[in-house]
Coordinates of C-alpha atoms in Angstrom, one line a residue:
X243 CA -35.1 -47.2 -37.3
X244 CA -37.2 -47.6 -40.9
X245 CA -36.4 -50.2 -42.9
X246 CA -36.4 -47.4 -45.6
X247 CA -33.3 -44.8 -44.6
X248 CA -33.6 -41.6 -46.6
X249 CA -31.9 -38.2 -45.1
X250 CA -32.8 -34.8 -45.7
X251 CA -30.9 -33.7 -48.5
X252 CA -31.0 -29.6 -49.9
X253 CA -31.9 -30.1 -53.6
X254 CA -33.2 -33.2 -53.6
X255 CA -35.5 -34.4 -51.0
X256 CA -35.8 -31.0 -49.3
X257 CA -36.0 -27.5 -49.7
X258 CA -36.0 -24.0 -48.1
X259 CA -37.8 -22.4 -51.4
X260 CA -41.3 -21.5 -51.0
X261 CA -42.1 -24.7 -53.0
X262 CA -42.0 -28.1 -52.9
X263 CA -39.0 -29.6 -54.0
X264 CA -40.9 -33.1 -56.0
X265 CA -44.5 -31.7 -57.2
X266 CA -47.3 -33.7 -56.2
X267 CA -49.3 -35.0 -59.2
X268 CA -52.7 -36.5 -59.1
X269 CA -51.5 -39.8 -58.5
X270 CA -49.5 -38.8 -55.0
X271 CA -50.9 -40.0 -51.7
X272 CA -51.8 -38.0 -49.0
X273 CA -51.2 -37.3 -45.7
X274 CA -53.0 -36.3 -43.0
X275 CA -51.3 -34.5 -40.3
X276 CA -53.2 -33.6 -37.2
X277 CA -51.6 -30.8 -35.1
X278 CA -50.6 -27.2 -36.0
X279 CA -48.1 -26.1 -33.7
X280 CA -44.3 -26.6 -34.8
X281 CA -44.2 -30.5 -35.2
X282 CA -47.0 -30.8 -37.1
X283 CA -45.7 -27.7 -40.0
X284 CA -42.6 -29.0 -39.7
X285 CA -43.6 -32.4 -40.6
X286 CA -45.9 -31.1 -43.6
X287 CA -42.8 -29.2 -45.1
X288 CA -40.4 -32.1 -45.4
X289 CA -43.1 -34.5 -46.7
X290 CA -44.4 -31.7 -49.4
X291 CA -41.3 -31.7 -50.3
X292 CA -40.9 -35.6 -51.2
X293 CA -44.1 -35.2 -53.1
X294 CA -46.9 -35.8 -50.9
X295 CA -50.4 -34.2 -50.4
X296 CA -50.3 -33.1 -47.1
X297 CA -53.4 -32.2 -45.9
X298 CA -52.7 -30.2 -41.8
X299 CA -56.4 -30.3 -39.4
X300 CA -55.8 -28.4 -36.1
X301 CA -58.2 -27.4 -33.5
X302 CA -56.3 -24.3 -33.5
X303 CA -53.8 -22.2 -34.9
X304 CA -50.9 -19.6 -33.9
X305 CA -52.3 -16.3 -32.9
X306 CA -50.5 -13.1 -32.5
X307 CA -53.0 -11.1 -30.2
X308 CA -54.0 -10.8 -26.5
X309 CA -55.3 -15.0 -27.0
X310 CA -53.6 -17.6 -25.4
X311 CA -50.7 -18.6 -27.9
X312 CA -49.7 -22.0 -28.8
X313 CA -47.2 -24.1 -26.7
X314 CA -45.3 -23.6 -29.8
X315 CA -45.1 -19.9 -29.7
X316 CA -44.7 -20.1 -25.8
X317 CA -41.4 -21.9 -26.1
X318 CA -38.3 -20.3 -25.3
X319 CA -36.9 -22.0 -28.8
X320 CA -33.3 -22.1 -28.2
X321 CA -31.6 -25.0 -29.8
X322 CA -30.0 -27.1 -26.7
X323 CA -28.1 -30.4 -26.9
X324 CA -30.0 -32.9 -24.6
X325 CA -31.1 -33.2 -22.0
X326 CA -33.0 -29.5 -22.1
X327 CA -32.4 -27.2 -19.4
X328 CA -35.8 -27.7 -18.0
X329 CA -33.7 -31.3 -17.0
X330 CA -36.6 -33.3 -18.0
X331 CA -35.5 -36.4 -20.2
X332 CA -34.7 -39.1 -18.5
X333 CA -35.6 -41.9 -20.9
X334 CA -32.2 -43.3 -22.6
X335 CA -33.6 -44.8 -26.0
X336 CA -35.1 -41.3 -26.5
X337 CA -32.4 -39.8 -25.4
X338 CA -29.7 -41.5 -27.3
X339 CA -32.1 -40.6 -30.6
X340 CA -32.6 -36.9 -29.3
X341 CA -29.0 -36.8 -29.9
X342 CA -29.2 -37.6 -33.5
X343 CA -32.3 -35.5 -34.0
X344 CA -30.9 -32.3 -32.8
X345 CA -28.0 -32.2 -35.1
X346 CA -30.2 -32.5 -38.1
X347 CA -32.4 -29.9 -36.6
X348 CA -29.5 -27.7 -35.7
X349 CA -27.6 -27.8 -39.4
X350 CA -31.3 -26.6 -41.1
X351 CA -31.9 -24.3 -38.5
X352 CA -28.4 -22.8 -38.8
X353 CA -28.5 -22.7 -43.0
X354 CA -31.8 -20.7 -42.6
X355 CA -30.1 -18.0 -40.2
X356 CA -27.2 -17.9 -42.9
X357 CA -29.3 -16.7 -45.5
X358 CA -30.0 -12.8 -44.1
X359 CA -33.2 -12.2 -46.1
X360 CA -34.3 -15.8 -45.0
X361 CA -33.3 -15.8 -41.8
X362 CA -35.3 -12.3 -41.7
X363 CA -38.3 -13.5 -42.8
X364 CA -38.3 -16.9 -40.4
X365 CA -36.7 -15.2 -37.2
X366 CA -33.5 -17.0 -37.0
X367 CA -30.3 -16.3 -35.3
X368 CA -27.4 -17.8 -34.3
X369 CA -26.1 -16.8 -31.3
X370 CA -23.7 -17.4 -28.8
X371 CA -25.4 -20.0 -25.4
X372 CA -24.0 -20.4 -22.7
X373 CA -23.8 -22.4 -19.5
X374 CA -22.6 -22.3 -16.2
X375 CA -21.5 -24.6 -12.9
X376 CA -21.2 -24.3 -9.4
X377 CA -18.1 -25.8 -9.6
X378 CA -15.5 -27.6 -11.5
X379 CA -17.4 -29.4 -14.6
X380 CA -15.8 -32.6 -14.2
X381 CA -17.7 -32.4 -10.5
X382 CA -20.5 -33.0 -12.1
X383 CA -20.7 -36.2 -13.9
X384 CA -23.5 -36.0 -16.2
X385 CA -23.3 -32.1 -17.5
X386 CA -19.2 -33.1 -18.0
X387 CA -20.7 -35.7 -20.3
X388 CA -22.2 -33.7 -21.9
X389 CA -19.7 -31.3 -22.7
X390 CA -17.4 -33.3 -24.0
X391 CA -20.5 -34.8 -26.9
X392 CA -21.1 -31.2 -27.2
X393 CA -17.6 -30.5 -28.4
X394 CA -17.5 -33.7 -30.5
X395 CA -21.3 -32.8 -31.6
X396 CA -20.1 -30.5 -34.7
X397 CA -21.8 -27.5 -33.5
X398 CA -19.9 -24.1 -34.0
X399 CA -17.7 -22.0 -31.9
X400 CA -17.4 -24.0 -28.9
X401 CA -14.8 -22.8 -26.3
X402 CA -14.4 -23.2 -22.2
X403 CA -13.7 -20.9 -20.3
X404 CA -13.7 -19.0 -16.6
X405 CA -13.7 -16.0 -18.9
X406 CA -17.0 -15.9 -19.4
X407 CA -18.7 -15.3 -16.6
X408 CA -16.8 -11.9 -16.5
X409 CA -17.0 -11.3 -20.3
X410 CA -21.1 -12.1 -19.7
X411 CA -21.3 -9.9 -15.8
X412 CA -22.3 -12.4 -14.0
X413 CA -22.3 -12.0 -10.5
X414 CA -19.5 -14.0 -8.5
X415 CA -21.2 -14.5 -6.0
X416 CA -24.0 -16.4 -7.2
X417 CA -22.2 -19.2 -7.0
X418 CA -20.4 -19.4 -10.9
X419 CA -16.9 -21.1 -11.6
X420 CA -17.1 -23.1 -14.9
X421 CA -18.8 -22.2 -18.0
X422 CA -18.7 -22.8 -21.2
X423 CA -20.5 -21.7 -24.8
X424 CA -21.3 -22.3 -28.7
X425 CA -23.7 -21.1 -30.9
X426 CA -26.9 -22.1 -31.0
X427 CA -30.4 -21.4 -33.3
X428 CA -32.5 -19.1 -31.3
X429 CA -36.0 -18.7 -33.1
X430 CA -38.2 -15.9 -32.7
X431 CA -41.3 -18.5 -32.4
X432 CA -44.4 -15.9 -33.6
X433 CA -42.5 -14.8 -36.3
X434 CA -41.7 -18.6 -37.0
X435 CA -44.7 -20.1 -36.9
X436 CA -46.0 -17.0 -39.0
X437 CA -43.3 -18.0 -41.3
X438 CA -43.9 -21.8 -41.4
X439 CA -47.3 -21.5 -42.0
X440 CA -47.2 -19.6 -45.0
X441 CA -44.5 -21.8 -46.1
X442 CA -46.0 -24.8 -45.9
X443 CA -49.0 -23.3 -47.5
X444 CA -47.0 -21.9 -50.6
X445 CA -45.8 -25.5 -50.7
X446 CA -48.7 -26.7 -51.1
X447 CA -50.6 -27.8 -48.0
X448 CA -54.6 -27.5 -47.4
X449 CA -55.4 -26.3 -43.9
X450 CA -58.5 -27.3 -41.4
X451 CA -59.4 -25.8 -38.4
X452 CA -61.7 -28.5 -37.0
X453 CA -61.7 -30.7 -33.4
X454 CA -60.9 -34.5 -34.0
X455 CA -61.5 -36.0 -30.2
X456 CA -61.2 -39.7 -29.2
X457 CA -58.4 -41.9 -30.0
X458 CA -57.3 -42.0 -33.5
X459 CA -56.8 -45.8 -33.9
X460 CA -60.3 -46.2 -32.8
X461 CA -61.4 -44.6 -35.9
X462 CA -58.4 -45.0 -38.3
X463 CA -60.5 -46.0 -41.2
X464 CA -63.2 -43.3 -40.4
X465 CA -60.7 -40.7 -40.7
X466 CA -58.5 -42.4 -43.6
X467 CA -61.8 -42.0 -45.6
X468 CA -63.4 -38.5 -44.6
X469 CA -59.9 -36.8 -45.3
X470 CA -58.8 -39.0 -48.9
X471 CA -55.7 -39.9 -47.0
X472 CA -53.4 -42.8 -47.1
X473 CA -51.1 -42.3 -44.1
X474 CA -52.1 -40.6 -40.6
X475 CA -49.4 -38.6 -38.5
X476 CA -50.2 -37.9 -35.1
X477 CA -48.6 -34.4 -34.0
X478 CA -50.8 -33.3 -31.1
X479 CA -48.4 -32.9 -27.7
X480 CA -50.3 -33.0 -24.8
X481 CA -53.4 -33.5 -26.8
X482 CA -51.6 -37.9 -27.4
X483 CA -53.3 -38.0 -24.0
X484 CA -56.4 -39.1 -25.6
X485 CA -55.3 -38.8 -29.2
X486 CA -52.9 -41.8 -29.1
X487 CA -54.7 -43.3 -26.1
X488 CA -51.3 -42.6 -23.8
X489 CA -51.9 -41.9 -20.5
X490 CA -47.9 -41.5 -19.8
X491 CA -48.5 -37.6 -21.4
X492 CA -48.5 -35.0 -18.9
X493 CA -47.8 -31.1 -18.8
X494 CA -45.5 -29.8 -17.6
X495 CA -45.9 -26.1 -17.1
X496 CA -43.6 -23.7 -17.8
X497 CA -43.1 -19.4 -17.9
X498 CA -41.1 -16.5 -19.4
X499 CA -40.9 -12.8 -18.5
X500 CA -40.3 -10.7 -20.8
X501 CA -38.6 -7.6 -20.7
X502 CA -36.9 -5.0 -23.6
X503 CA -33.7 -5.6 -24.3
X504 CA -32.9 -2.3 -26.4
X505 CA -29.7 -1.4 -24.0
X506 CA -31.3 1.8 -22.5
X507 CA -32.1 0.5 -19.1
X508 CA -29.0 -1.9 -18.6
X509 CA -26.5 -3.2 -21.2
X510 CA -28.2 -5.2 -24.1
X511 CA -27.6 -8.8 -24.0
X512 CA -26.8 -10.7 -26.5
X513 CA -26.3 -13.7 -25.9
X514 CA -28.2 -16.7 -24.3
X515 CA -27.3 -17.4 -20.5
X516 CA -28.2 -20.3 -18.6
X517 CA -27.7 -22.4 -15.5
X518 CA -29.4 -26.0 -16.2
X519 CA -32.0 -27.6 -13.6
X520 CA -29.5 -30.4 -12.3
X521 CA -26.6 -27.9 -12.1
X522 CA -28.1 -25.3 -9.7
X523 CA -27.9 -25.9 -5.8
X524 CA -31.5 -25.5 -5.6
X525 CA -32.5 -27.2 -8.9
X526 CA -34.1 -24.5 -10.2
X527 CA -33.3 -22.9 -13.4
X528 CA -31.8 -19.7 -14.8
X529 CA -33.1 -19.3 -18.3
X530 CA -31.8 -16.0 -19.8
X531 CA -32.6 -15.5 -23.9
X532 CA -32.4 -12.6 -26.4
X533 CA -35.5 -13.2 -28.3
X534 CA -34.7 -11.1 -31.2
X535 CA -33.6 -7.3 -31.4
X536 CA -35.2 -6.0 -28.3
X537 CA -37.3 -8.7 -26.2
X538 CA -35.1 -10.6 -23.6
X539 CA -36.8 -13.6 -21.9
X540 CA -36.0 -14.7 -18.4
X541 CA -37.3 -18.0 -17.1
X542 CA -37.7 -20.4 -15.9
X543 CA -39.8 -22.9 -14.5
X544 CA -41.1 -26.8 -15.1
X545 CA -43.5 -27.7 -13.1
X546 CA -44.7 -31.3 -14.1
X547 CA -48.4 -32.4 -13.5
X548 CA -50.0 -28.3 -13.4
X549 CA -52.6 -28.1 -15.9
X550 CA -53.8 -24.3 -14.5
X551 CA -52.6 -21.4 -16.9
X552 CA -53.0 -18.6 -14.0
X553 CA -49.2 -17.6 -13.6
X554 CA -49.0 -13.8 -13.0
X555 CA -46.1 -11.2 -12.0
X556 CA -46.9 -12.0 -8.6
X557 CA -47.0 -15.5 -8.4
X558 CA -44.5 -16.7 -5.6
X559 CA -43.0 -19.2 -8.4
X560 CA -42.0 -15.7 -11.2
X561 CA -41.0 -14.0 -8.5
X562 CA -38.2 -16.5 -7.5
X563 CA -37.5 -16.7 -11.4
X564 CA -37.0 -13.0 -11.6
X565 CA -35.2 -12.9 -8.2
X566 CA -33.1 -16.0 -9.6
X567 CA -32.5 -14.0 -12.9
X568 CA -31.5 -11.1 -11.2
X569 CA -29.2 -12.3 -8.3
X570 CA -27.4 -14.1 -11.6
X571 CA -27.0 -10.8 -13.7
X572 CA -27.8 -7.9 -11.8
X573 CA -27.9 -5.7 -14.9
X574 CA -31.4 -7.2 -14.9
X575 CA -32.5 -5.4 -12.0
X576 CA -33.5 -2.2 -13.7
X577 CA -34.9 -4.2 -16.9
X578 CA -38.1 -2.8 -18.1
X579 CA -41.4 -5.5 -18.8
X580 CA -42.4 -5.9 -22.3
X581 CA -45.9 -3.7 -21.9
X582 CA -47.6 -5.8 -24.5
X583 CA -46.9 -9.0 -23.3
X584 CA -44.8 -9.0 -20.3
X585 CA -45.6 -12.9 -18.7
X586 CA -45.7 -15.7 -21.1
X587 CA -46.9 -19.5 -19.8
X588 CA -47.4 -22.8 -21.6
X589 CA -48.0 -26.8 -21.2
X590 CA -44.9 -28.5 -22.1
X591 CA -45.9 -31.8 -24.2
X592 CA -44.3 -34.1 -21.7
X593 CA -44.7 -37.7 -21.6
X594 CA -42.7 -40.6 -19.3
X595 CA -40.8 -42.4 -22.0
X596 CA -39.8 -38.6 -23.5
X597 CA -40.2 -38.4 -27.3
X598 CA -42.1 -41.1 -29.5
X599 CA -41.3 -41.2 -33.1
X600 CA -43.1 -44.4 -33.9
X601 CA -45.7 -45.9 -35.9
X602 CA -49.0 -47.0 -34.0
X603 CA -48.0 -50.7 -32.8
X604 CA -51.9 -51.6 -32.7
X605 CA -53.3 -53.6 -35.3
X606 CA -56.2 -53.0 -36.7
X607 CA -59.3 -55.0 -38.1
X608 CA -60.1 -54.3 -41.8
X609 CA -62.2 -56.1 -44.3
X610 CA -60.5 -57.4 -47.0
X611 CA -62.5 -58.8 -49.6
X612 CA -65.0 -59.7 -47.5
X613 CA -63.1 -61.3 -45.1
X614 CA -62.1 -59.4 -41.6
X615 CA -58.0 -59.0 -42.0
X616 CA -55.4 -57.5 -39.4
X617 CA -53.3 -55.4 -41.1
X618 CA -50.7 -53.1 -40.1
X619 CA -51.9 -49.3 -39.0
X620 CA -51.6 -46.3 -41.1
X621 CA -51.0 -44.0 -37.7
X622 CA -47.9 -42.9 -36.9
X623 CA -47.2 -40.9 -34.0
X624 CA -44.5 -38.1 -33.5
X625 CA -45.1 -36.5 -30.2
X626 CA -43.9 -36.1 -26.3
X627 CA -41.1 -33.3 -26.6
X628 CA -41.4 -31.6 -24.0
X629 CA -39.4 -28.6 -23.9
X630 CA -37.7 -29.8 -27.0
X631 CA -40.0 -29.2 -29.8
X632 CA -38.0 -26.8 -32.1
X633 CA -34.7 -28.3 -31.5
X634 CA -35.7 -31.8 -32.6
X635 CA -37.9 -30.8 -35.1
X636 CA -36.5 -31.9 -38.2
X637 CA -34.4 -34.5 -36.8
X638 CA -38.0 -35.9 -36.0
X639 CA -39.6 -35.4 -39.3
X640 CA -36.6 -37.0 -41.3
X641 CA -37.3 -40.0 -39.7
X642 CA -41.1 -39.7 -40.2
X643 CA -41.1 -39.4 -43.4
X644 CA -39.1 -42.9 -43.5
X645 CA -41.7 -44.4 -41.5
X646 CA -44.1 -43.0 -43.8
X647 CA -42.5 -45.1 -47.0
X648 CA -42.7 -48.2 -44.3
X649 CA -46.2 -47.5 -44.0
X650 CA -46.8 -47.5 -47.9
X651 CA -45.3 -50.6 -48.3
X652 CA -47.3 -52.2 -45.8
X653 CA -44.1 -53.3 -43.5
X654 CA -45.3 -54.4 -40.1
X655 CA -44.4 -51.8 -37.6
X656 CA -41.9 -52.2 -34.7
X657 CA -41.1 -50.5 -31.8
X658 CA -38.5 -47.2 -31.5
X659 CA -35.0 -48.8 -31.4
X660 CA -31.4 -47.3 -31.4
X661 CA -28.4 -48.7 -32.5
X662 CA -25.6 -48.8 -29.1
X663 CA -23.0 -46.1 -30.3
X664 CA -19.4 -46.1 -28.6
X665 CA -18.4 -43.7 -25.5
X666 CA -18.3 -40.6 -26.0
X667 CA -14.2 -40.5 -26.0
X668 CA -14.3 -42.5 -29.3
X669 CA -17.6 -40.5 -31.2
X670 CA -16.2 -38.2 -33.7
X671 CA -19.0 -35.3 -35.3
X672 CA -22.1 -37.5 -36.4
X673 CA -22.0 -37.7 -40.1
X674 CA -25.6 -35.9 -40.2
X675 CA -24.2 -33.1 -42.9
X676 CA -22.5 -33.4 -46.0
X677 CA -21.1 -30.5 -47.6
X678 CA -21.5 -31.2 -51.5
X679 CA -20.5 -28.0 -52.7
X680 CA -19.1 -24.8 -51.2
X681 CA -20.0 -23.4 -54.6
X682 CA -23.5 -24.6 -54.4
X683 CA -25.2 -22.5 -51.2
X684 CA -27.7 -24.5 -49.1
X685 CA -27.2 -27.5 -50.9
X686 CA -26.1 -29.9 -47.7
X687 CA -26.9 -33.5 -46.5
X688 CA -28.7 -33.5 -43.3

């Protein structure tokens, strides 16, 4: 935790207006943010709007073509509680912060789909998720856990019931008995990142495309100097590998079909559908997402340590997703593939320890006044989110920008820590929002 504790706060430290919410002035410091995918913009928008220069250099940016899209755009972007379906988070301090980091991620993501023109323009929905069991919830330990944070959590419209695998046409004999729902952001990720971009930009934010290889720490000062920045924030996924020098990183490959969803060739669905990894007899996952107004997505897979993009229809791993898909909802069956784009695949930014939100714990060597000094980095990472990326997002950033001011005052850094909290029977709804007016729209402490 920073030793300096500022939340987001609509109309103060943070805005959804197209610009910043504290003006920079010619005295502001600047910040270097290296990664362009959803982290990195994120990032960039909540420290514009606390009055920094933010200055974003990516190797590459979202494309909306026949290219390879980013692992941003990839994503199948619906807002989970953790762990993710993919059932990949394992690491408890992470975890236990994921927690945290969601809810503040969820209340911004669910004041942006609020606001119809807004949530227009960004490709925001909420919509009802849901989950289903093999059998009895309470049989399964972990996911009954989880439940009961969920309804604790303070996200909207939860409710259990059998009910729902008949309301949803689920097929029996899959294997469902318990399920339960709530809603849940889902973000059309193209039309998001479109969004964020432009967003960030109107803010205020100056955009590179340029290649920085080699770690970061190694030539802190070099880069500190070429870019006129003060702090550097490390939002490059997979790419920490050799950015950050961590060799836990790893991919972990993951793939969507997509099909139309416009309710001529089997009932539209409307609402998110999903058996998690740890849930399913043969720990494999059914994935099932409305994308927006007529692309459904169908997944999925995570398949850790696979660095080869060459999915294709007929890949024996998408056809046991599909056959997965469509043994769970049969509707599916006679569901037609998105002609433009019917297979998307991605590298997961996976790492061992899950998530770091941390500043870089390696001194550095600088000369001060002549005289060689350690002194604390100016790197801090934010990386490692695996499947995770848009529901953590500003959950992430809040604290980043606190670790910035720690930075600026030359505090030494420290390890990620987490306070213990109390079992889940004694947690009420985190205090991460706070209404201030109901007369005052989008004005809320996250």
């Amino acid at each position: 935790m920073s030793v300096v504790d500022q939340p987001l706060t609509l109309g103060e430290n943070f805005s959804l207006e197209p610009f910043a919410q504290q003006s920079p002035d010619a005295s502001s410091l600047t910040i270097l943010i290296v990664g362009g995918g959803v982290t990195g913009l994120i990032n960039a928008w909540v420290l514009l709007d606390r009055g920094y220069h933010v200055t974003v250099v990516s190797k590459e940016w979202a494309s909306f073509t026949d290219r390879q899209r980013l692992t941003s755009q990839i994503a199948g972007a619906l807002w989970e509680f953790p762990p993710a379906v993919c059932g990949q988070h394992t690491d408890i301090l992470s975890l236990k912060k994921s927690k945290r980091w969601c809810m503040v991620a969820y209340d911004i993501w669910a004041a942006i789909a609020s606001n119809p023109s807004l949530a227009a323009l960004a490709g925001v929905q909420m919509r009802a998720s849901n989950f289903f069991f093999p059998c009895p919830i309470e049989d399964l330990p972990a996911q009954h856990h989880k439940m009961k944070e969920i309804a604790k959590s303070g996200v909207h419209g939860f409710r259990r019931s059998t009910d729902l695998i008949h309301k949803h046409g689920i097929d029996p004999r899959y294997g469902a008995v318990d399920a339960y729902e709530h809603l849940a952001p889902v973000i059309d990720t193209d039309r998001c990142m479109e969004w964020l971009m432009l967003l960030v930009q109107s803010k205020g934010a100056k955009f590179l495309k340029k290649t920085i290889t080699g770690d970061l720490f190694s030539q802190e000062q070099d880069l500190l100097n070429r870019f006129s920045a003060d702090v550097i924030l490390n939002c490059t996924g997979l790419s920490a590998l050799s950015l950050a020098g961590d060799k836990t990183c790893y991919p972990l490959r993951g793939a969507l079909i997509r099909v139309v969803n416009d309710g001529k060739d089997f009932p539209k669905v409307e609402s998110s559908l999903a058996i998690t990894a740890d849930a399913a007899e043969d720990n494999e996952i059914v994935f099932i997402v409305p994308r927006n107004d007529n692309i459904l997505l169908i997944g999925g897979v995570a398949q850790p340590g696979r660095w080869d993009l060459n999915l294709t229809l007929d890949s024996p791993e998408i056809q046991r997703m599909r056959a997965r898909a469509e043994a769970f909802l049969p509707s599916l069956k006679h569901a037609r593939l998105d002609p433009d784009y019917p297979i998307a695949q991605g590298l997961r930014p996976a790492r061992e320890k899950n998530i770091r939100v941390e500043r870089e714990l390696r001194t550095p060597t600088v000369d001060l006044h002549g005289e060689p000094t350690e002194q604390p980095s100016r790197i801090i990472h934010d990386y490692g989110h695996g499947g995770s990326g848009w529901s953590l997002s500003f959950g992430c950033a809040a604290d980043v920008a606190n670790l910035v001011k720690d930075v600026l005052h030359n505090l030494p850094a420290s390890k990620m820590k987490v306070q213990e909290t109390a079992a889940v029977k004694d947690v009420a709804a985190p205090p991460r929002l706070n209404q201030r007016s109901m007369d005052a729209p989008l004005r809320a402490r996250f």
